C-alpha cells in the first residue's frame, strides 16, 4: 500500500470521526427533545380524555342540560390531532435512532477497515 492511499484513508477516517462527533450530540439532543414532547403529548391526550368524560357527566347530571356537544366534538378533534402528532413524533424518534446507529456502525467499520489496511504489508 502506498503512502497516498494511507493518507487518504486517514483523512476519510478523520472526516467520518469528525462528522460522527459533530452529529452525535445533535442527535442525542433531538432524541431527548422528541421524547419530552412525546411524553407531554401523551399527558395532554390523557387530560383531554378526562375532560371529555367529565363534561359528559356534567351534561347528564344537569336538570337543564347545557349544550356541550359542540365543545365535546372540538375536544375529540383536538384529541385526534394530539394522537396524530404523537405518532409522527414516535416515527421521528425511531428514524433518529436508526440514523444514529447507522452513523456509529459506519464509523466503526471505517476504523476497522483503516486498522486492517494499516496492518497489512
CSV table of N, CA and C in Angstrom, one decimal:
chain,number,residue,atom,x,y,z
A,1,UNK,N,0.9,-1.2,0.0
A,1,UNK,CA,0.0,0.0,0.0
A,1,UNK,C,0.9,1.2,0.0
A,2,UNK,N,0.6,2.2,-0.9
A,2,UNK,CA,1.4,3.3,-0.9
A,2,UNK,C,1.0,4.4,0.0
A,3,UNK,N,1.8,5.4,0.2
A,3,UNK,CA,1.6,6.4,1.2
A,3,UNK,C,0.3,7.3,0.9
A,4,UNK,N,0.0,7.5,-0.3
A,4,UNK,CA,-1.1,8.3,-0.7
A,4,UNK,C,-2.4,7.7,-0.3
A,5,UNK,N,-2.5,6.3,-0.4
A,5,UNK,CA,-3.7,5.6,0.0
A,5,UNK,C,-3.9,5.6,1.5
A,6,UNK,N,-2.8,5.5,2.2
A,6,UNK,CA,-2.8,5.6,3.7
A,6,UNK,C,-3.3,6.9,4.1
A,7,UNK,N,-2.7,8.0,3.5
A,7,UNK,CA,-3.1,9.3,3.8
A,7,UNK,C,-4.6,9.6,3.5
A,8,UNK,N,-5.0,9.0,2.4
A,8,UNK,CA,-6.4,9.2,2.0
A,8,UNK,C,-7.3,8.5,3.1
A,9,UNK,N,-7.0,7.3,3.5
A,9,UNK,CA,-7.8,6.6,4.5
A,9,UNK,C,-7.8,7.3,5.8
A,10,UNK,N,-6.6,7.9,6.2
A,10,UNK,CA,-6.6,8.6,7.4
A,10,UNK,C,-7.5,9.9,7.4
A,11,UNK,N,-7.5,10.5,6.2
A,11,UNK,CA,-8.3,11.7,6.0
A,11,UNK,C,-9.8,11.3,6.0
A,12,UNK,N,-10.1,10.2,5.4
A,12,UNK,CA,-11.5,9.8,5.4
A,12,UNK,C,-12.0,9.4,6.8
A,13,UNK,N,-11.1,8.7,7.5
A,13,UNK,CA,-11.4,8.3,8.9
A,13,UNK,C,-11.6,9.5,9.8
A,14,UNK,N,-10.7,10.5,9.6
A,14,UNK,CA,-10.8,11.7,10.4
A,14,UNK,C,-12.1,12.5,10.1
A,15,UNK,N,-12.4,12.5,8.8
A,15,UNK,CA,-13.7,13.1,8.4
A,15,UNK,C,-14.9,12.4,9.0
A,16,UNK,N,-14.9,11.1,8.9
A,16,UNK,CA,-16.0,10.3,9.4
A,16,UNK,C,-16.1,10.5,11.0
A,17,UNK,N,-14.9,10.5,11.6
A,17,UNK,CA,-14.9,10.7,13.1
A,17,UNK,C,-15.4,12.1,13.4
A,18,UNK,N,-15.0,13.1,12.6
A,18,UNK,CA,-15.5,14.4,12.8
A,18,UNK,C,-17.0,14.6,12.7
A,19,UNK,N,-17.5,14.0,11.6
A,19,UNK,CA,-18.9,14.0,11.4
A,19,UNK,C,-19.7,13.3,12.5
A,20,UNK,N,-19.2,12.2,12.9
A,20,UNK,CA,-19.8,11.4,14.0
A,20,UNK,C,-19.8,12.3,15.2
A,21,UNK,N,-18.7,12.9,15.6
A,21,UNK,CA,-18.6,13.7,16.8
A,21,UNK,C,-19.4,14.9,16.7
A,22,UNK,N,-19.6,15.4,15.5
A,22,UNK,CA,-20.5,16.6,15.3
A,22,UNK,C,-22.0,16.2,15.4
A,23,UNK,N,-22.4,15.1,14.8
A,23,UNK,CA,-23.8,14.7,14.7
A,23,UNK,C,-24.3,14.0,16.0
A,24,UNK,N,-23.4,13.3,16.7
A,24,UNK,CA,-23.8,12.6,17.8
A,24,UNK,C,-24.5,13.4,18.9
A,25,UNK,N,-23.9,14.6,19.3
A,25,UNK,CA,-24.6,15.4,20.3
A,25,UNK,C,-25.9,16.0,19.8
A,26,UNK,N,-26.0,16.3,18.5
A,26,UNK,CA,-27.2,16.9,17.9
A,26,UNK,C,-28.3,15.8,17.9
A,27,UNK,N,-27.9,14.6,17.5
A,27,UNK,CA,-28.9,13.5,17.5
A,27,UNK,C,-29.4,13.2,18.9
A,28,UNK,N,-28.5,13.2,19.9
A,28,UNK,CA,-28.9,12.9,21.2
A,28,UNK,C,-29.8,14.0,21.8
A,29,UNK,N,-29.5,15.2,21.5
A,29,UNK,CA,-30.3,16.3,21.9
A,29,UNK,C,-31.7,16.3,21.3
A,30,UNK,N,-31.8,16.0,20.0
A,30,UNK,CA,-33.1,15.9,19.3
A,30,UNK,C,-33.9,14.7,19.9
A,31,UNK,N,-33.2,13.6,20.2
A,31,UNK,CA,-33.9,12.4,20.7
A,31,UNK,C,-34.5,12.8,22.1
A,32,UNK,N,-33.8,13.5,22.9
A,32,UNK,CA,-34.3,13.9,24.2
A,32,UNK,C,-35.5,14.8,24.1
A,33,UNK,N,-35.3,15.8,23.2
A,33,UNK,CA,-36.4,16.7,23.0
A,33,UNK,C,-37.7,16.0,22.5
A,34,UNK,N,-37.5,15.1,21.5
A,34,UNK,CA,-38.6,14.4,21.0
A,34,UNK,C,-39.3,13.5,22.1
A,35,UNK,N,-38.5,12.9,22.9
A,35,UNK,CA,-39.1,12.1,24.0
A,35,UNK,C,-39.9,13.0,24.9
A,36,UNK,N,-39.4,14.2,25.3
A,36,UNK,CA,-40.1,15.1,26.2
A,36,UNK,C,-41.4,15.5,25.5
A,37,UNK,N,-41.4,15.8,24.3
A,37,UNK,CA,-42.6,16.3,23.6
A,37,UNK,C,-43.6,15.1,23.5
A,38,UNK,N,-43.1,13.9,23.3
A,38,UNK,CA,-44.0,12.7,23.2
A,38,UNK,C,-44.7,12.5,24.6
A,39,UNK,N,-43.9,12.6,25.6
A,39,UNK,CA,-44.5,12.5,27.0
A,39,UNK,C,-45.5,13.5,27.3
A,40,UNK,N,-45.2,14.8,26.9
A,40,UNK,CA,-46.2,15.9,27.1
A,40,UNK,C,-47.4,15.6,26.2
A,41,UNK,N,-47.3,15.2,25.0
A,41,UNK,CA,-48.4,14.9,24.2
A,41,UNK,C,-49.3,13.8,24.8
A,42,UNK,N,-48.6,12.8,25.3
A,42,UNK,CA,-49.4,11.7,26.0
A,42,UNK,C,-50.2,12.2,27.2
A,43,UNK,N,-49.6,13.1,28.0
A,43,UNK,CA,-50.3,13.7,29.1
A,43,UNK,C,-51.4,14.5,28.7
A,44,UNK,N,-51.2,15.3,27.6
A,44,UNK,CA,-52.3,16.1,27.0
A,44,UNK,C,-53.4,15.3,26.5
A,45,UNK,N,-53.1,14.2,25.9
A,45,UNK,CA,-54.1,13.2,25.4
A,45,UNK,C,-55.0,12.7,26.5
A,46,UNK,N,-54.3,12.3,27.6
A,46,UNK,CA,-55.0,11.8,28.8
A,46,UNK,C,-55.9,12.8,29.4
A,47,UNK,N,-55.4,14.1,29.5
A,47,UNK,CA,-56.2,15.1,30.1
A,47,UNK,C,-57.4,15.5,29.3
A,48,UNK,N,-57.2,15.5,28.0
A,48,UNK,CA,-58.4,15.7,27.1
A,48,UNK,C,-59.4,14.7,27.3
A,49,UNK,N,-59.0,13.4,27.4
A,49,UNK,CA,-59.9,12.3,27.6
A,49,UNK,C,-60.7,12.5,28.9
A,50,UNK,N,-60.0,12.8,29.9
A,50,UNK,CA,-60.6,13.0,31.3
A,50,UNK,C,-61.6,14.2,31.2
A,51,UNK,N,-61.2,15.3,30.5
A,51,UNK,CA,-62.1,16.4,30.4
A,51,UNK,C,-63.4,16.0,29.6
A,52,UNK,N,-63.3,15.2,28.5
A,52,UNK,CA,-64.4,14.8,27.8
A,52,UNK,C,-65.4,14.0,28.7
A,53,UNK,N,-64.8,13.1,29.5
A,53,UNK,CA,-65.6,12.3,30.4
A,53,UNK,C,-66.3,13.1,31.4
A,54,UNK,N,-65.6,14.1,32.0
A,54,UNK,CA,-66.1,15.0,33.0
A,54,UNK,C,-67.3,15.8,32.4
A,55,UNK,N,-67.1,16.3,31.2
A,55,UNK,CA,-68.1,17.2,30.6
A,55,UNK,C,-69.3,16.4,30.3
A,56,UNK,N,-69.2,15.1,29.8
A,56,UNK,CA,-70.3,14.3,29.6
A,56,UNK,C,-71.1,14.0,30.9
A,57,UNK,N,-70.4,13.7,31.9
A,57,UNK,CA,-71.0,13.5,33.2
A,57,UNK,C,-71.8,14.8,33.7
A,58,UNK,N,-71.2,15.9,33.5
A,58,UNK,CA,-71.8,17.2,33.9
A,58,UNK,C,-73.1,17.4,33.0
A,59,UNK,N,-73.0,17.1,31.8
A,59,UNK,CA,-74.1,17.3,30.9
A,59,UNK,C,-75.3,16.4,31.3
A,60,UNK,N,-75.0,15.2,31.7
A,60,UNK,CA,-76.0,14.2,32.1
A,60,UNK,C,-76.6,14.6,33.5
A,61,UNK,N,-75.8,15.2,34.3
A,61,UNK,CA,-76.3,15.4,35.7
A,61,UNK,C,-77.1,16.7,35.8
A,62,UNK,N,-77.1,17.6,34.8
A,62,UNK,CA,-77.8,18.9,34.9
A,62,UNK,C,-79.3,18.7,34.7
A,63,UNK,N,-80.1,19.4,35.5
A,63,UNK,CA,-81.6,19.4,35.3
A,63,UNK,C,-81.9,20.0,34.0
A,64,UNK,N,-81.3,21.2,33.7
A,64,UNK,CA,-81.4,21.8,32.4
A,64,UNK,C,-80.1,21.7,31.7
A,65,UNK,N,-80.0,20.7,30.8
A,65,UNK,CA,-78.7,20.4,30.1
A,65,UNK,C,-78.1,21.6,29.4
A,66,UNK,N,-76.9,21.8,29.6
A,66,UNK,CA,-76.1,22.9,28.9
A,66,UNK,C,-75.7,22.2,27.6
A,67,UNK,N,-75.8,23.0,26.5
A,67,UNK,CA,-75.4,22.4,25.2
A,67,UNK,C,-73.9,22.3,25.0
A,68,UNK,N,-73.4,21.1,25.3
A,68,UNK,CA,-71.9,20.9,25.3
A,68,UNK,C,-71.4,20.1,24.1
A,69,UNK,N,-72.4,19.7,23.3
A,69,UNK,CA,-72.0,18.8,22.2
A,69,UNK,C,-70.9,19.4,21.3
A,70,UNK,N,-71.1,20.7,21.0
A,70,UNK,CA,-70.1,21.4,20.2
A,70,UNK,C,-68.7,21.3,20.8
A,71,UNK,N,-68.6,21.5,22.1
A,71,UNK,CA,-67.3,21.6,22.8
A,71,UNK,C,-66.7,20.1,22.9
A,72,UNK,N,-67.6,19.2,23.1
A,72,UNK,CA,-67.1,17.8,23.1
A,72,UNK,C,-66.6,17.4,21.7
A,73,UNK,N,-67.2,17.8,20.7
A,73,UNK,CA,-66.7,17.5,19.3
A,73,UNK,C,-65.3,18.1,19.1
A,74,UNK,N,-65.2,19.4,19.6
A,74,UNK,CA,-63.9,20.1,19.4
A,74,UNK,C,-62.8,19.4,20.2
A,75,UNK,N,-63.2,18.9,21.4
A,75,UNK,CA,-62.2,18.2,22.3
A,75,UNK,C,-61.8,16.9,21.6
A,76,UNK,N,-62.7,16.2,21.1
A,76,UNK,CA,-62.4,14.9,20.4
A,76,UNK,C,-61.5,15.2,19.2
A,77,UNK,N,-61.8,16.2,18.5
A,77,UNK,CA,-61.0,16.6,17.3
A,77,UNK,C,-59.6,16.9,17.8
A,78,UNK,N,-59.5,17.7,18.8
A,78,UNK,CA,-58.1,18.0,19.4
A,78,UNK,C,-57.4,16.7,19.8
A,79,UNK,N,-58.1,15.8,20.4
A,79,UNK,CA,-57.5,14.6,20.9
A,79,UNK,C,-57.0,13.8,19.7
A,80,UNK,N,-57.7,13.7,18.6
A,80,UNK,CA,-57.2,13.0,17.4
A,80,UNK,C,-56.0,13.7,16.8
A,81,UNK,N,-55.9,15.0,16.9
A,81,UNK,CA,-54.7,15.7,16.4
A,81,UNK,C,-53.5,15.4,17.3
A,82,UNK,N,-53.8,15.4,18.6
A,82,UNK,CA,-52.7,15.1,19.5
A,82,UNK,C,-52.2,13.7,19.3
A,83,UNK,N,-53.1,12.8,19.1
A,83,UNK,CA,-52.7,11.4,18.8
A,83,UNK,C,-51.9,11.3,17.5
A,84,UNK,N,-52.3,12.1,16.5
A,84,UNK,CA,-51.6,12.1,15.2
A,84,UNK,C,-50.2,12.6,15.4
A,85,UNK,N,-50.0,13.7,16.1
A,85,UNK,CA,-48.7,14.3,16.4
A,85,UNK,C,-47.9,13.4,17.2
A,86,UNK,N,-48.4,12.7,18.1
A,86,UNK,CA,-47.7,11.7,18.9
A,86,UNK,C,-47.1,10.6,18.0
A,87,UNK,N,-47.9,10.1,17.1
A,87,UNK,CA,-47.5,9.1,16.1
A,87,UNK,C,-46.3,9.6,15.3
A,88,UNK,N,-46.4,10.8,14.8
A,88,UNK,CA,-45.4,11.4,14.0
A,88,UNK,C,-44.1,11.6,14.8
A,89,UNK,N,-44.2,12.0,16.1
A,89,UNK,CA,-43.1,12.2,16.9
A,89,UNK,C,-42.4,10.8,17.2
A,90,UNK,N,-43.1,9.8,17.4
A,90,UNK,CA,-42.6,8.5,17.7
A,90,UNK,C,-41.8,8.0,16.4
A,91,UNK,N,-42.4,8.2,15.3
A,91,UNK,CA,-41.8,7.8,14.0
A,91,UNK,C,-40.5,8.6,13.8
A,92,UNK,N,-40.5,9.9,14.1
A,92,UNK,CA,-39.3,10.7,14.0
A,92,UNK,C,-38.2,10.2,15.0
A,93,UNK,N,-38.6,9.9,16.2
A,93,UNK,CA,-37.7,9.4,17.2
A,93,UNK,C,-37.0,8.1,16.7
A,94,UNK,N,-37.8,7.2,16.1
A,94,UNK,CA,-37.3,5.9,15.6
A,94,UNK,C,-36.3,6.2,14.4
A,95,UNK,N,-36.6,7.1,13.5
A,95,UNK,CA,-35.7,7.4,12.4
A,95,UNK,C,-34.4,8.0,13.0
A,96,UNK,N,-34.5,8.9,14.0
A,96,UNK,CA,-33.2,9.5,14.5
A,96,UNK,C,-32.4,8.4,15.2
A,97,UNK,N,-33.1,7.4,15.8
A,97,UNK,CA,-32.3,6.3,16.5
A,97,UNK,C,-31.6,5.5,15.4
A,98,UNK,N,-32.3,5.2,14.3
A,98,UNK,CA,-31.7,4.4,13.3
A,98,UNK,C,-30.5,5.2,12.6
A,99,UNK,N,-30.7,6.4,12.4
A,99,UNK,CA,-29.7,7.3,11.8
A,99,UNK,C,-28.4,7.3,12.7
A,100,UNK,N,-28.7,7.4,14.0
A,100,UNK,CA,-27.6,7.4,15.0
A,100,UNK,C,-26.8,6.0,14.9
A,101,UNK,N,-27.6,5.0,14.9
A,101,UNK,CA,-27.0,3.6,14.8
A,101,UNK,C,-26.2,3.4,13.5
A,102,UNK,N,-26.7,3.9,12.4
A,102,UNK,CA,-26.1,3.8,11.2
A,102,UNK,C,-24.8,4.6,11.1
A,103,UNK,N,-24.8,5.8,11.7
A,103,UNK,CA,-23.5,6.6,11.8
A,103,UNK,C,-22.5,5.9,12.6
A,104,UNK,N,-22.9,5.4,13.8
A,104,UNK,CA,-22.0,4.7,14.7
A,104,UNK,C,-21.4,3.4,14.0
A,105,UNK,N,-22.3,2.7,13.3
A,105,UNK,CA,-21.8,1.5,12.6
A,105,UNK,C,-20.9,1.8,11.5
A,106,UNK,N,-21.2,2.8,10.7
A,106,UNK,CA,-20.3,3.2,9.6
A,106,UNK,C,-18.9,3.7,10.1
A,107,UNK,N,-18.9,4.4,11.2
A,107,UNK,CA,-17.7,4.9,11.8
A,107,UNK,C,-16.9,3.8,12.3
A,108,UNK,N,-17.5,2.8,12.9
A,108,UNK,CA,-16.8,1.6,13.4
A,108,UNK,C,-16.2,0.8,12.3
A,109,UNK,N,-17.0,0.6,11.2
A,109,UNK,CA,-16.5,-0.1,10.0
A,109,UNK,C,-15.3,0.6,9.4
A,110,UNK,N,-15.3,1.9,9.3
A,110,UNK,CA,-14.2,2.6,8.7
A,110,UNK,C,-13.0,2.5,9.6
A,111,UNK,N,-13.1,2.6,10.9
A,111,UNK,CA,-12.0,2.4,11.8
A,111,UNK,C,-11.4,1.1,11.6
A,112,UNK,N,-12.2,0.0,11.6
A,112,UNK,CA,-11.7,-1.3,11.5
A,112,UNK,C,-11.0,-1.5,10.1
A,113,UNK,N,-11.6,-1.0,9.1
A,113,UNK,CA,-11.0,-1.1,7.7
A,113,UNK,C,-9.7,-0.4,7.7
A,114,UNK,N,-9.6,0.8,8.3
A,114,UNK,CA,-8.3,1.5,8.4
A,114,UNK,C,-7.3,0.7,9.2
A,115,UNK,N,-7.7,0.2,10.3
A,115,UNK,CA,-6.7,-0.6,11.1
A,115,UNK,C,-6.2,-1.8,10.3
A,116,UNK,N,-7.1,-2.5,9.6
A,116,UNK,CA,-6.7,-3.7,8.8
A,116,UNK,C,-5.7,-3.2,7.7
A,117,UNK,N,-6.0,-2.2,7.0
A,117,UNK,CA,-5.2,-1.7,5.9
A,117,UNK,C,-3.8,-1.2,6.4
A,118,UNK,N,-3.8,-0.7,7.6
A,118,UNK,CA,-2.5,-0.2,8.2
A,118,UNK,C,-1.6,-1.4,8.6
A,119,UNK,N,-2.3,-2.5,9.0
A,119,UNK,CA,-1.5,-3.6,9.5
A,119,UNK,C,-1.0,-4.5,8.3
A,120,UNK,N,-1.7,-4.4,7.2
A,120,UNK,CA,-1.3,-5.2,6.1
A,120,UNK,C,0.0,-4.7,5.4
A,121,UNK,N,0.9,-5.6,5.0
A,121,UNK,CA,2.2,-5.1,4.4
A,121,UNK,C,2.1,-4.5,3.1
